[in-house]
Structures are given as structure tokens and as C-alpha cells.
Coordinates of N, CA and C and ligand atoms in Angstrom, one line a residue:
M12 N 135.9 -123.8 1.9 CA 136.7 -124.8 1.1 C 138.2 -124.7 1.4
T13 N 138.9 -125.7 1.7 CA 140.3 -125.7 1.9 C 141.0 -126.0 0.6
K14 N 141.9 -125.1 0.1 CA 142.5 -125.3 -1.2 C 143.8 -126.2 -1.0
L15 N 144.1 -127.0 -2.0 CA 145.3 -127.8 -2.1 C 146.3 -127.1 -3.0
S16 N 147.4 -126.7 -2.4 CA 148.5 -126.1 -3.2 C 149.6 -127.1 -3.2
V17 N 150.0 -127.6 -4.4 CA 151.0 -128.6 -4.6 C 152.4 -128.0 -4.7
N18 N 153.2 -128.4 -3.7 CA 154.6 -127.9 -3.7 C 155.4 -128.8 -4.6
I19 N 156.1 -128.2 -5.7 CA 156.8 -129.0 -6.7 C 158.3 -128.9 -6.5
N20 N 158.7 -128.6 -5.3 CA 160.2 -128.6 -5.0 C 160.9 -129.9 -5.5
K21 N 160.2 -131.0 -5.2 CA 160.9 -132.3 -5.4 C 160.9 -132.7 -6.9
I22 N 160.1 -132.1 -7.7 CA 160.2 -132.2 -9.1 C 161.5 -131.6 -9.6
A23 N 161.8 -130.5 -9.0 CA 163.1 -129.8 -9.4 C 164.3 -130.6 -8.9
T24 N 164.1 -131.3 -7.7 CA 165.2 -132.1 -7.2 C 165.6 -133.2 -8.2
L25 N 164.5 -133.8 -8.8 CA 164.7 -134.9 -9.8 C 165.3 -134.3 -11.0
R26 N 164.8 -133.2 -11.5 CA 165.4 -132.6 -12.7 C 166.9 -132.3 -12.5
N27 N 167.2 -131.7 -11.4 CA 168.6 -131.3 -11.1 C 169.6 -132.5 -11.0
A28 N 169.0 -133.6 -10.7 CA 169.9 -134.8 -10.5 C 170.7 -135.2 -11.7
R29 N 170.1 -134.8 -12.9 CA 170.8 -135.2 -14.2 C 171.3 -134.0 -15.0
G30 N 170.9 -132.8 -14.5 CA 171.4 -131.6 -15.1 C 170.7 -131.2 -16.4
G31 N 169.6 -131.9 -16.8 CA 168.9 -131.5 -18.0 C 167.6 -130.8 -17.6
N32 N 166.5 -131.1 -18.4 CA 165.3 -130.4 -18.1 C 164.1 -131.4 -18.0
N33 N 164.4 -132.6 -17.5 CA 163.5 -133.6 -17.4 C 163.5 -134.2 -16.0
P34 N 162.3 -134.2 -15.3 CA 161.0 -133.6 -15.6 C 161.1 -132.1 -15.8
N35 N 160.2 -131.6 -16.6 CA 160.1 -130.2 -16.9 C 159.2 -129.6 -15.8
V36 N 159.7 -128.7 -15.0 CA 159.0 -128.2 -13.8 C 157.8 -127.4 -14.3
V37 N 157.9 -126.6 -15.3 CA 156.8 -125.8 -15.8 C 155.7 -126.7 -16.3
K38 N 156.0 -127.8 -17.0 CA 155.0 -128.7 -17.5 C 154.3 -129.4 -16.4
V39 N 155.1 -129.8 -15.4 CA 154.5 -130.5 -14.2 C 153.5 -129.6 -13.5
A40 N 153.9 -128.3 -13.4 CA 153.0 -127.4 -12.7 C 151.7 -127.2 -13.4
L41 N 151.8 -127.1 -14.7 CA 150.6 -126.9 -15.6 C 149.7 -128.2 -15.5
D42 N 150.4 -129.3 -15.6 CA 149.6 -130.6 -15.5 C 149.0 -130.7 -14.1
A43 N 149.7 -130.3 -13.1 CA 149.1 -130.4 -11.7 C 147.9 -129.6 -11.6
E44 N 147.9 -128.4 -12.2 CA 146.7 -127.5 -12.2 C 145.6 -128.2 -12.9
R45 N 145.9 -128.8 -14.1 CA 144.9 -129.4 -14.9 C 144.3 -130.7 -14.2
F46 N 145.1 -131.3 -13.3 CA 144.7 -132.5 -12.5 C 143.9 -132.1 -11.3
G47 N 143.9 -130.8 -10.9 CA 143.1 -130.4 -9.8 C 143.8 -129.6 -8.7
A48 N 145.1 -129.4 -8.9 CA 145.8 -128.5 -7.9 C 145.2 -127.1 -7.9
Q49 N 144.9 -126.6 -6.7 CA 144.3 -125.3 -6.7 C 145.3 -124.2 -6.4
G50 N 146.6 -124.6 -6.4 CA 147.7 -123.7 -6.2 C 149.0 -124.4 -6.4
I51 N 150.0 -123.6 -6.8 CA 151.4 -124.2 -6.9 C 152.3 -123.5 -5.9
T52 N 153.0 -124.3 -5.1 CA 153.9 -123.7 -4.2 C 155.4 -124.1 -4.5
V53 N 156.3 -123.2 -4.4 CA 157.7 -123.4 -4.5 C 158.4 -122.8 -3.4
H54 N 159.6 -123.3 -3.1 CA 160.5 -122.8 -2.0 C 161.9 -122.6 -2.6
P55 N 162.2 -121.6 -3.3 CA 163.5 -121.4 -3.8 C 164.5 -121.2 -2.7
R56 N 165.3 -122.1 -2.4 CA 166.3 -121.9 -1.3 C 167.6 -121.3 -1.9
P57 N 168.4 -120.6 -1.0 CA 169.5 -119.8 -1.5 C 170.5 -120.7 -2.3
D58 N 170.7 -122.0 -2.0 CA 171.6 -122.8 -2.7 C 171.0 -123.4 -4.0
E59 N 169.7 -123.1 -4.2 CA 169.0 -123.6 -5.4 C 169.1 -125.1 -5.6
R60 N 169.0 -125.8 -4.4 CA 169.2 -127.3 -4.5 C 168.1 -127.9 -5.3
H61 N 166.9 -127.3 -5.3 CA 165.8 -127.8 -6.1 C 165.3 -126.7 -7.0
I62 N 164.3 -126.0 -6.5 CA 163.7 -124.9 -7.3 C 164.7 -123.8 -7.5
R63 N 164.9 -123.4 -8.7 CA 165.9 -122.3 -9.0 C 165.1 -120.9 -9.1
Y64 N 165.8 -119.8 -9.0 CA 165.1 -118.6 -9.1 C 164.5 -118.4 -10.5
Q65 N 165.2 -118.9 -11.5 CA 164.7 -118.8 -12.9 C 163.4 -119.6 -13.0
D66 N 163.3 -120.8 -12.3 CA 162.1 -121.5 -12.3 C 160.9 -120.7 -11.9
V67 N 161.1 -119.9 -10.8 CA 160.1 -119.1 -10.2 C 159.6 -118.1 -11.3
I68 N 160.6 -117.4 -12.0 CA 160.2 -116.5 -13.0 C 159.5 -117.1 -14.2
D69 N 159.9 -118.3 -14.6 CA 159.2 -119.1 -15.6 C 157.8 -119.5 -15.2
L70 N 157.7 -120.0 -14.0 CA 156.4 -120.4 -13.5 C 155.4 -119.3 -13.4
A71 N 155.9 -118.1 -12.9 CA 155.0 -117.0 -12.7 C 154.3 -116.6 -14.0
K72 N 154.9 -116.9 -15.1 CA 154.3 -116.5 -16.4 C 153.1 -117.4 -16.8
V73 N 153.0 -118.6 -16.2 CA 152.1 -119.5 -16.8 C 151.1 -120.1 -15.7
V74 N 151.5 -120.0 -14.4 CA 150.6 -120.6 -13.4 C 149.3 -119.8 -13.4
T75 N 148.2 -120.5 -13.4 CA 146.9 -119.7 -13.5 C 146.1 -119.9 -12.2
T76 N 146.5 -120.9 -11.3 CA 145.9 -121.0 -10.0 C 146.7 -120.0 -9.0
E77 N 146.6 -120.2 -7.7 CA 147.4 -119.4 -6.8 C 148.9 -119.8 -6.8
F78 N 149.7 -118.8 -7.1 CA 151.2 -119.1 -7.0 C 151.7 -118.7 -5.6
N79 N 152.2 -119.6 -4.9 CA 152.7 -119.3 -3.5 C 154.2 -119.6 -3.5
I80 N 154.9 -118.5 -3.1 CA 156.4 -118.6 -3.1 C 156.8 -118.5 -1.6
E81 N 157.5 -119.6 -1.2 CA 158.0 -119.6 0.2 C 159.5 -119.3 0.3
G82 N 159.9 -118.7 1.4 CA 161.3 -118.5 1.6 C 161.6 -117.6 2.7
Y83 N 162.9 -117.5 3.0 CA 163.4 -116.5 4.0 C 163.5 -115.2 3.3
P84 N 163.0 -114.1 4.0 CA 162.9 -112.8 3.3 C 164.2 -112.0 3.2
D85 N 165.2 -112.7 2.6 CA 166.5 -111.9 2.3 C 166.3 -111.1 1.1
Q86 N 167.3 -110.3 0.7 CA 167.1 -109.3 -0.4 C 166.8 -110.0 -1.7
R87 N 167.4 -111.2 -1.9 CA 167.2 -111.9 -3.2 C 165.7 -112.4 -3.3
F88 N 165.2 -112.8 -2.1 CA 163.8 -113.3 -2.1 C 162.9 -112.1 -2.3
M89 N 163.1 -111.0 -1.6 CA 162.3 -109.8 -1.8 C 162.3 -109.3 -3.2
D90 N 163.4 -109.3 -3.8 CA 163.5 -108.8 -5.2 C 162.7 -109.7 -6.1
L91 N 162.8 -111.0 -5.8 CA 162.1 -112.0 -6.7 C 160.6 -111.8 -6.5
I92 N 160.1 -111.6 -5.3 CA 158.7 -111.4 -5.1 C 158.2 -110.1 -5.8
R93 N 159.0 -109.1 -5.7 CA 158.7 -107.8 -6.3 C 158.6 -108.0 -7.8
L94 N 159.5 -108.8 -8.4 CA 159.5 -109.1 -9.8 C 158.3 -109.8 -10.3
V95 N 158.0 -111.0 -9.6 CA 157.0 -111.9 -10.2 C 155.6 -111.6 -9.6
R96 N 155.5 -110.9 -8.4 CA 154.2 -110.5 -7.8 C 153.3 -111.7 -7.7
P97 N 153.6 -112.8 -6.9 CA 152.8 -113.9 -6.8 C 151.5 -113.6 -6.0
A98 N 150.5 -114.5 -6.0 CA 149.3 -114.3 -5.2 C 149.7 -114.3 -3.7
Q99 N 150.7 -115.1 -3.4 CA 151.0 -115.2 -1.9 C 152.5 -115.4 -1.7
A100 N 153.1 -114.8 -0.7 CA 154.5 -115.1 -0.3 C 154.3 -115.7 1.2
T101 N 155.0 -116.8 1.4 CA 155.0 -117.4 2.7 C 156.4 -117.3 3.3
L102 N 156.5 -116.5 4.4 CA 157.8 -116.2 5.0 C 158.2 -117.3 6.0
V103 N 159.4 -117.9 5.8 CA 159.8 -119.0 6.5 C 161.2 -118.7 7.1
P104 N 161.4 -119.0 8.4 CA 162.7 -118.5 9.1 C 163.9 -119.4 8.8
D105 N 163.9 -120.2 7.7 CA 165.0 -121.1 7.5 C 166.3 -120.5 7.3
P106 N 167.4 -120.9 8.0 CA 168.7 -120.5 7.6 C 169.1 -121.1 6.3
P107 N 170.1 -120.6 5.6 CA 170.4 -121.0 4.2 C 170.8 -122.5 4.2
Q108 N 171.4 -123.1 5.2 CA 171.9 -124.5 5.1 C 170.9 -125.4 5.6
A109 N 169.7 -125.0 6.0 CA 168.7 -125.9 6.6 C 168.4 -127.0 5.6
I110 N 168.3 -128.3 6.0 CA 168.0 -129.4 5.1 C 166.5 -129.3 4.7
T111 N 165.7 -128.8 5.6 CA 164.3 -128.5 5.3 C 163.8 -127.5 6.4
S112 N 162.5 -127.1 6.2 CA 161.9 -126.2 7.2 C 161.7 -127.0 8.5
S113 N 162.1 -126.4 9.6 CA 161.9 -127.1 10.9 C 161.4 -126.3 12.0
S114 N 160.9 -125.1 11.7 CA 160.2 -124.3 12.7 C 159.5 -123.1 12.1
G115 N 158.6 -122.6 12.9 CA 158.0 -121.3 12.5 C 158.7 -120.2 13.1
W116 N 158.3 -119.0 12.8 CA 158.9 -117.7 13.3 C 158.7 -117.5 14.8
D117 N 159.7 -116.9 15.4 CA 159.5 -116.3 16.7 C 159.0 -114.9 16.4
T118 N 157.7 -114.8 16.4 CA 157.1 -113.5 16.0 C 157.2 -112.5 17.1
I119 N 157.5 -112.9 18.3 CA 157.8 -111.9 19.4 C 159.1 -111.2 19.1
K120 N 160.1 -112.0 18.9 CA 161.5 -111.5 18.7 C 161.6 -110.7 17.4
H121 N 160.9 -111.2 16.4 CA 161.1 -110.6 15.0 C 159.9 -109.8 14.5
Q122 N 159.1 -109.4 15.5 CA 157.8 -108.7 15.1 C 158.1 -107.4 14.2
L123 N 159.1 -106.6 14.6 CA 159.3 -105.4 13.8 C 159.9 -105.7 12.5
L124 N 160.8 -106.7 12.4 CA 161.4 -107.1 11.1 C 160.2 -107.6 10.2
L125 N 159.4 -108.5 10.7 CA 158.3 -109.0 9.9 C 157.3 -107.9 9.5
R126 N 157.1 -107.0 10.4 CA 156.1 -105.9 10.1 C 156.6 -105.1 8.9
D127 N 157.9 -104.8 8.8 CA 158.4 -104.1 7.7 C 158.3 -104.9 6.4
I128 N 158.7 -106.2 6.5 CA 158.7 -107.1 5.4 C 157.3 -107.3 4.8
V129 N 156.3 -107.4 5.7 CA 154.9 -107.6 5.3 C 154.4 -106.3 4.6
A130 N 154.8 -105.2 5.1 CA 154.4 -103.9 4.4 C 155.0 -103.8 3.0
E131 N 156.2 -104.2 2.9 CA 156.9 -104.1 1.6 C 156.2 -105.1 0.6
L132 N 155.9 -106.3 1.1 CA 155.2 -107.3 0.2 C 153.8 -106.8 -0.2
H133 N 153.1 -106.2 0.7 CA 151.8 -105.7 0.4 C 151.9 -104.6 -0.7
E134 N 153.0 -103.9 -0.7 CA 153.2 -102.9 -1.8 C 153.2 -103.5 -3.2
S135 N 153.6 -104.8 -3.2 CA 153.6 -105.5 -4.5 C 152.3 -106.2 -4.8
G136 N 151.3 -106.0 -3.9 CA 150.0 -106.6 -4.1 C 150.0 -108.1 -3.7
T137 N 150.9 -108.5 -3.0 CA 151.0 -109.9 -2.6 C 150.5 -110.2 -1.2
R138 N 149.7 -111.2 -1.1 CA 149.2 -111.7 0.2 C 150.3 -112.3 0.9
V139 N 150.4 -112.1 2.2 CA 151.5 -112.6 3.0 C 151.0 -113.7 4.0
S140 N 151.7 -114.7 4.2 CA 151.5 -115.8 5.2 C 152.8 -115.9 5.9
I141 N 152.7 -116.1 7.2 CA 153.9 -116.3 8.1 C 153.9 -117.7 8.7
F142 N 154.9 -118.5 8.5 CA 155.1 -119.8 9.0 C 155.2 -119.8 10.5
I143 N 154.4 -120.6 11.2 CA 154.3 -120.4 12.6 C 154.1 -121.7 13.4
N144 N 154.7 -121.8 14.5 CA 154.5 -123.0 15.4 C 153.1 -122.9 16.1
P145 N 152.6 -124.1 16.4 CA 151.3 -124.0 17.1 C 151.4 -123.7 18.6
E146 N 151.9 -122.5 18.8 CA 152.0 -122.0 20.2 C 151.3 -120.6 20.3
S147 N 150.3 -120.5 21.1 CA 149.4 -119.3 21.1 C 150.2 -118.0 21.3
K148 N 151.3 -118.1 22.0 CA 152.1 -116.8 22.3 C 152.5 -116.1 21.1
Y149 N 152.6 -116.8 20.0 CA 153.1 -116.2 18.7 C 152.0 -115.6 17.9
F150 N 150.8 -115.8 18.2 CA 149.7 -115.4 17.3 C 149.3 -113.9 17.3
E151 N 149.2 -113.3 18.5 CA 148.9 -111.9 18.5 C 150.1 -111.1 18.0
P152 N 151.4 -111.4 18.3 CA 152.5 -110.7 17.6 C 152.4 -110.9 16.1
A153 N 152.0 -112.1 15.7 CA 151.9 -112.3 14.2 C 150.9 -111.4 13.6
K154 N 149.7 -111.3 14.3 CA 148.7 -110.4 13.8 C 149.2 -108.9 13.8
N155 N 150.0 -108.6 14.7 CA 150.6 -107.2 14.8 C 151.5 -106.9 13.7
T156 N 152.0 -107.9 13.0 CA 152.9 -107.7 11.8 C 152.1 -107.2 10.6
G157 N 150.8 -107.4 10.6 CA 150.0 -107.0 9.5 C 149.8 -108.1 8.5
T158 N 150.3 -109.3 8.8 CA 150.2 -110.4 7.9 C 148.8 -110.8 7.6
D159 N 148.5 -111.3 6.4 CA 147.1 -111.7 6.1 C 146.8 -113.1 6.7
R160 N 147.8 -114.0 6.7 CA 147.6 -115.3 7.1 C 148.8 -115.8 7.9
V161 N 148.6 -116.9 8.6 CA 149.7 -117.7 9.2 C 149.6 -119.1 8.6
E162 N 150.7 -119.7 8.5 CA 150.8 -121.1 8.1 C 151.2 -122.0 9.2
L163 N 150.3 -122.9 9.7 CA 150.7 -123.8 10.8 C 151.8 -124.8 10.3
Y164 N 152.9 -124.8 11.0 CA 153.9 -125.8 10.8 C 153.5 -127.1 11.3
T165 N 153.2 -128.1 10.4 CA 152.5 -129.3 10.9 C 153.4 -130.5 11.0
E166 N 154.7 -130.4 11.0 CA 155.6 -131.5 11.2 C 155.3 -132.2 12.6
P167 N 155.2 -131.4 13.7 CA 155.0 -132.0 15.0 C 153.7 -132.8 15.0
Y168 N 152.7 -132.3 14.3 CA 151.4 -133.0 14.2 C 151.6 -134.4 13.4
A169 N 152.3 -134.3 12.3 CA 152.5 -135.5 11.5 C 153.3 -136.5 12.3
T170 N 154.3 -136.1 13.0 CA 155.1 -137.0 13.8 C 154.3 -137.7 14.9
A171 N 153.5 -136.9 15.6 CA 152.7 -137.5 16.7 C 151.5 -138.2 16.3
Y172 N 151.0 -138.0 15.1 CA 149.7 -138.5 14.6 C 149.6 -140.0 14.7
P173 N 150.6 -140.8 14.3 CA 150.4 -142.3 14.3 C 150.2 -142.8 15.7
S174 N 150.8 -142.2 16.7 CA 150.7 -142.8 18.1 C 149.4 -142.3 18.8
N175 N 149.1 -141.0 18.6 CA 147.9 -140.4 19.3 C 147.4 -139.2 18.6
K176 N 146.5 -139.4 17.6 CA 146.0 -138.3 16.8 C 145.3 -137.2 17.6
E177 N 144.6 -137.6 18.6 CA 143.8 -136.6 19.4 C 144.8 -135.7 20.1
E178 N 145.8 -136.2 20.7 CA 146.9 -135.4 21.3 C 147.6 -134.6 20.3
A179 N 147.9 -135.2 19.1 CA 148.6 -134.5 18.1 C 147.9 -133.2 17.6
I180 N 146.6 -133.3 17.5 CA 145.8 -132.2 16.9 C 145.5 -131.1 17.9
R181 N 145.5 -131.5 19.2 CA 145.0 -130.6 20.2 C 145.6 -129.1 20.1
P182 N 146.9 -129.0 20.1 CA 147.5 -127.6 20.0 C 147.1 -126.9 18.7
Y183 N 146.9 -127.6 17.7 CA 146.6 -127.0 16.4 C 145.1 -126.5 16.4
V184 N 144.2 -127.2 17.0 CA 142.8 -126.7 17.1 C 142.8 -125.4 18.0
E185 N 143.6 -125.5 19.1 CA 143.6 -124.3 20.0 C 144.1 -123.1 19.3
V186 N 145.2 -123.2 18.5 CA 145.7 -121.9 17.9 C 144.9 -121.6 16.6
A187 N 144.3 -122.6 16.0 CA 143.5 -122.3 14.8 C 142.3 -121.4 15.3
L188 N 141.7 -121.7 16.4 CA 140.5 -120.9 16.9 C 141.0 -119.5 17.3
L189 N 142.2 -119.4 17.8 CA 142.8 -118.1 18.2 C 143.1 -117.3 16.9
A190 N 143.6 -117.9 15.9 CA 143.9 -117.2 14.6 C 142.6 -116.7 14.1
K191 N 141.5 -117.5 14.1 CA 140.2 -117.1 13.6 C 139.7 -115.9 14.4
E192 N 139.9 -115.9 15.7 CA 139.4 -114.8 16.6 C 140.2 -113.6 16.3
L193 N 141.4 -113.7 15.9 CA 142.3 -112.5 15.6 C 142.1 -112.0 14.1
G194 N 141.3 -112.8 13.4 CA 141.0 -112.4 12.0 C 142.2 -112.7 11.0
L195 N 143.0 -113.7 11.4 CA 144.1 -114.2 10.6 C 143.6 -115.3 9.7
G196 N 143.9 -115.3 8.4 CA 143.7 -116.4 7.5 C 144.6 -117.6 7.9
L197 N 144.2 -118.8 7.6 CA 144.9 -120.0 8.1 C 145.3 -121.0 7.0
N198 N 146.6 -121.1 6.9 CA 147.2 -122.2 6.0 C 147.8 -123.2 6.9
A199 N 148.2 -124.3 6.3 CA 149.0 -125.4 7.0 C 149.9 -126.1 6.1
G200 N 151.0 -126.6 6.6 CA 151.9 -127.4 5.7 C 153.1 -127.9 6.4
H201 N 153.6 -128.9 5.9 CA 154.9 -129.7 6.2 C 154.6 -131.1 6.7
D202 N 155.0 -132.1 5.9 CA 154.8 -133.5 6.3 C 153.3 -133.9 6.3
L203 N 152.5 -133.2 5.7 CA 151.1 -133.7 5.5 C 151.1 -134.8 4.5
D204 N 150.2 -135.8 4.7 CA 150.1 -136.9 3.7 C 148.8 -137.5 3.7
L205 N 148.6 -138.6 3.0 CA 147.3 -139.2 2.8 C 146.8 -139.9 4.1
H206 N 147.7 -140.1 5.1 CA 147.3 -140.7 6.4 C 146.7 -139.6 7.3
N207 N 147.3 -138.4 7.4 CA 147.0 -137.4 8.4 C 146.2 -136.2 8.0
L208 N 146.0 -136.1 6.6 CA 145.4 -134.9 6.1 C 143.9 -134.8 6.5
K209 N 143.2 -135.9 6.3 CA 141.7 -135.9 6.6 C 141.4 -135.4 8.0
F210 N 142.1 -136.0 9.0 CA 141.8 -135.7 10.4 C 142.1 -134.2 10.7
L211 N 143.2 -133.7 10.0 CA 143.5 -132.3 10.2 C 142.3 -131.4 9.7
K212 N 141.8 -131.8 8.5 CA 140.7 -131.0 7.9 C 139.5 -131.1 8.7
E213 N 139.2 -132.3 9.2 CA 138.0 -132.6 10.0 C 138.1 -131.7 11.3
S214 N 139.3 -131.6 11.9 CA 139.5 -130.9 13.1 C 139.5 -129.4 13.0
I215 N 140.0 -129.0 11.8 CA 140.1 -127.5 11.5 C 139.4 -127.3 10.2
P216 N 138.1 -127.3 10.1 CA 137.4 -127.3 8.8 C 137.5 -125.9 8.1
F217 N 137.9 -124.9 8.9 CA 138.0 -123.5 8.2 C 139.4 -123.2 7.7
L218 N 140.2 -124.2 7.5 CA 141.6 -124.0 6.9 C 141.4 -123.4 5.5
D219 N 142.2 -122.4 5.2 CA 142.1 -121.8 3.9 C 142.8 -122.6 2.8
E220 N 144.0 -123.1 3.2 CA 144.9 -123.8 2.3 C 145.9 -124.7 3.0
V221 N 146.1 -125.9 2.3 CA 147.2 -126.7 2.7 C 148.2 -126.8 1.6
S222 N 149.5 -126.7 1.9 CA 150.5 -126.9 0.8 C 151.3 -128.2 1.1
I223 N 151.3 -129.0 0.1 CA 151.8 -130.4 0.3 C 152.7 -130.7 -0.9
G224 N 153.9 -131.2 -0.5 CA 154.9 -131.5 -1.5 C 155.5 -132.9 -1.4
H225 N 156.4 -133.0 -0.4 CA 157.2 -134.2 -0.4 C 156.4 -135.5 -0.5
A226 N 155.4 -135.7 0.4 CA 154.6 -137.0 0.4 C 153.8 -137.1 -0.8
L227 N 153.3 -136.0 -1.3 CA 152.4 -136.1 -2.5 C 153.2 -136.5 -3.7
I228 N 154.4 -136.0 -3.9 CA 155.3 -136.4 -5.0 C 155.7 -137.8 -4.9
C229 N 156.0 -138.2 -3.6 CA 156.4 -139.7 -3.4 C 155.2 -140.6 -3.7
D230 N 154.0 -140.2 -3.3 CA 152.8 -141.0 -3.6 C 152.6 -141.1 -5.1
A231 N 152.9 -140.0 -5.8 CA 152.7 -140.0 -7.3 C 153.6 -141.0 -8.0
L232 N 154.7 -141.4 -7.4 CA 155.5 -142.4 -8.0 C 154.8 -143.7 -8.1
Y233 N 153.8 -144.0 -7.2 CA 153.1 -145.2 -7.2 C 151.7 -145.1 -7.9
F234 N 151.0 -143.9 -7.6 CA 149.7 -143.7 -8.1 C 149.5 -142.9 -9.3
G235 N 150.6 -142.2 -9.7 CA 150.5 -141.3 -10.8 C 150.1 -139.9 -10.3
L236 N 150.5 -138.8 -11.0 CA 150.3 -137.5 -10.5 C 148.8 -137.1 -10.5
E237 N 148.1 -137.4 -11.6 CA 146.7 -137.0 -11.6 C 145.9 -137.7 -10.6
N238 N 146.1 -139.0 -10.4 CA 145.3 -139.8 -9.4 C 145.7 -139.3 -8.0
T239 N 147.0 -139.1 -7.8 CA 147.4 -138.6 -6.5 C 146.8 -137.3 -6.1
I240 N 146.8 -136.3 -7.0 CA 146.2 -135.0 -6.7 C 144.7 -135.2 -6.4
Q241 N 144.0 -136.1 -7.1 CA 142.6 -136.3 -6.8 C 142.4 -137.0 -5.5
M242 N 143.4 -137.9 -5.1 CA 143.3 -138.5 -3.8 C 143.4 -137.5 -2.7
Y243 N 144.4 -136.6 -2.8 CA 144.6 -135.5 -1.8 C 143.4 -134.6 -1.8
R244 N 142.8 -134.3 -2.9 CA 141.7 -133.4 -2.9 C 140.5 -134.0 -2.2
R245 N 140.3 -135.4 -2.4 CA 139.2 -136.0 -1.7 C 139.4 -136.0 -0.2
Q246 N 140.6 -136.0 0.3 CA 140.8 -135.9 1.8 C 140.4 -134.6 2.3
L247 N 140.2 -133.6 1.5 CA 139.8 -132.2 1.9 C 138.3 -132.0 1.7
E248 N 137.6 -133.0 1.2 CA 136.2 -132.8 0.9 C 135.3 -133.3 2.1
V249 N 135.8 -133.1 3.3 CA 135.0 -133.6 4.4 C 134.0 -132.6 4.9
Ligands
DXP322 C1 158.0 -124.4 4.4 C2 157.8 -125.9 4.4 O1 157.5 -126.5 5.3 C3 158.0 -126.5 3.1 O2 157.2 -125.8 2.2 C4 159.3 -126.4 2.5 O3 159.2 -125.9 1.2 C5 159.9 -127.7 2.4 O4 161.2 -127.5 1.8 P1 162.0 -128.7 1.1 O5 161.1 -129.2 -0.1 O6 163.3 -128.0 0.7 O7 162.1 -129.7 2.2
LIG323 N1 154.5 -125.3 3.3 C1 154.6 -126.7 3.2 C2 154.9 -127.2 1.8 O1 154.8 -126.4 0.9 C3 155.3 -128.6 1.6 O2 155.8 -129.2 2.7 P1 156.1 -130.8 2.5 O3 154.7 -131.4 2.1 O4 157.1 -130.9 1.3 O5 156.6 -131.3 3.8

């Protein structure tokens, strides 16, 4: 079964726009779980443009599905993970000023750094996933870091999907089979939506988890959050 983890970054974007507490990030997370989300994902960025570090602390107390915290493993991020001990930490190589995530790790260049980070996170009892591009050269070095999973960066797939879905999925199937051979768990995320999700799942049926935020929250403006989460869940029931 492929789990749907709902990324609620953009709920915090809307809340921060007016400076109050509406929408309430904790309430939305609990409602999302009640509506069928099998995980909650947040990405506290250093400038706290959306999810704040305090949000993470508050959410950790109440989330009952899998809590997945994404981010660059600087000291503040590592201290946060050690404090809240989420089910999963997803390491992303984003610089502080990045408008959004735009690449996976160079696990060749950063293998030793990542190996130490993974070991430290394992001490907190947290599963580790490493954000990765669909390039086979990065997968054995990723395995050598000791990470439990990798998360396929799916923006290139989403961009290419409308013009040629068979070509778009090809590198992802190749590296997914390699990950499986290496004994790596497999997540996927970024720019997944109601158009491209089903084909990804059909092509890689052994995906452990997809984390979806931007498109899902946008869809919820039209279909409602409960209906939207159910619509995304149905895309994964192939
Ligand atoms: C790592 C990734 O691809 C996304 O989870 C990321 O959290 C998106 O961040 P923004 O919501 O800040 O665009
Ligand atoms: N790891 C991907 C994620 O959590 C959400 O990415 P997006 O759906 O907001 O692009």
C-alpha cells in the first residue's frame, strides 16, 4: 500500500498572510487525518515563511498518523528532530533562500555528511529519507549513508508528464527498481497532483509513501479538503 502524507505547508502560508491563527494548522492536520490522510508532512524553512518551528512542536503532540518533517539538516533542524522525534525526517538539500525544493542530494559528494546525519537521527529513533533525483549514480551512495528510504524528486516527472508520460516515468521506474534491489524504502514527492499521481503509482506499485501539498491544497479550494483527500487516496488504490 502506498501511503498519502499530506503536506500542510500552504495552510501555514494562508495563516501567516493575516498574522492570526486562521486557518489553524493543528486543526487542519487533525481534520486531514480524520479525512483519510495517512501522514502529515511539514517543511519548516529557516525563514519560517509558512510552517514555523513552533508549529512542528505543536503538531508533534497531536498527530497520530506518521509525522514527516522535511528540511535541510542544519543545527536548528537537527535540534527540532531530536526534540519532537517524528516518525520520519526527510533530508532536503535546499539552501535557505530557495523558493521551493528544486533538486535532490548529490549523495556522492555529501555521502560522509549524510552518513553522520543519518546516524544521529537514528539515535532519536527517527526513520530517515533522503530527497534524491532519479539518477542511478546517486542510489548506491545513498544506501551507503545508512538511510532507510529515499524520496524521488518528482518535479521533472510532473513537468514532462503532459507531453509524454511514458518518457516522463522511464527514469523513475529505472531508479525505483534499483532502490528496491538495494533494499531502500521508496517515497516520492513534489508537484504530484490529480493528473499525474495514478500513472506514477501504476508504474511504481511498490511506492511506500507519496507526500503531496501544493496541488492538493489548491484542489481543496474547489473540492473541499475531505473530498480532495479522498480523491487523492483513490488515485493510489490501483
Ligand atoms: C521537499 C519538497 O519537495 C516539498 O516537500 C517541499 O516541502 C515544498 O516546499 P514548499 O511548500 O516551501 O514549496
Ligand atoms: N516531499 C514533497 C512534499 O511534501 C510536497 O510537495 P508539493 O506537493 O507541495 O510539491
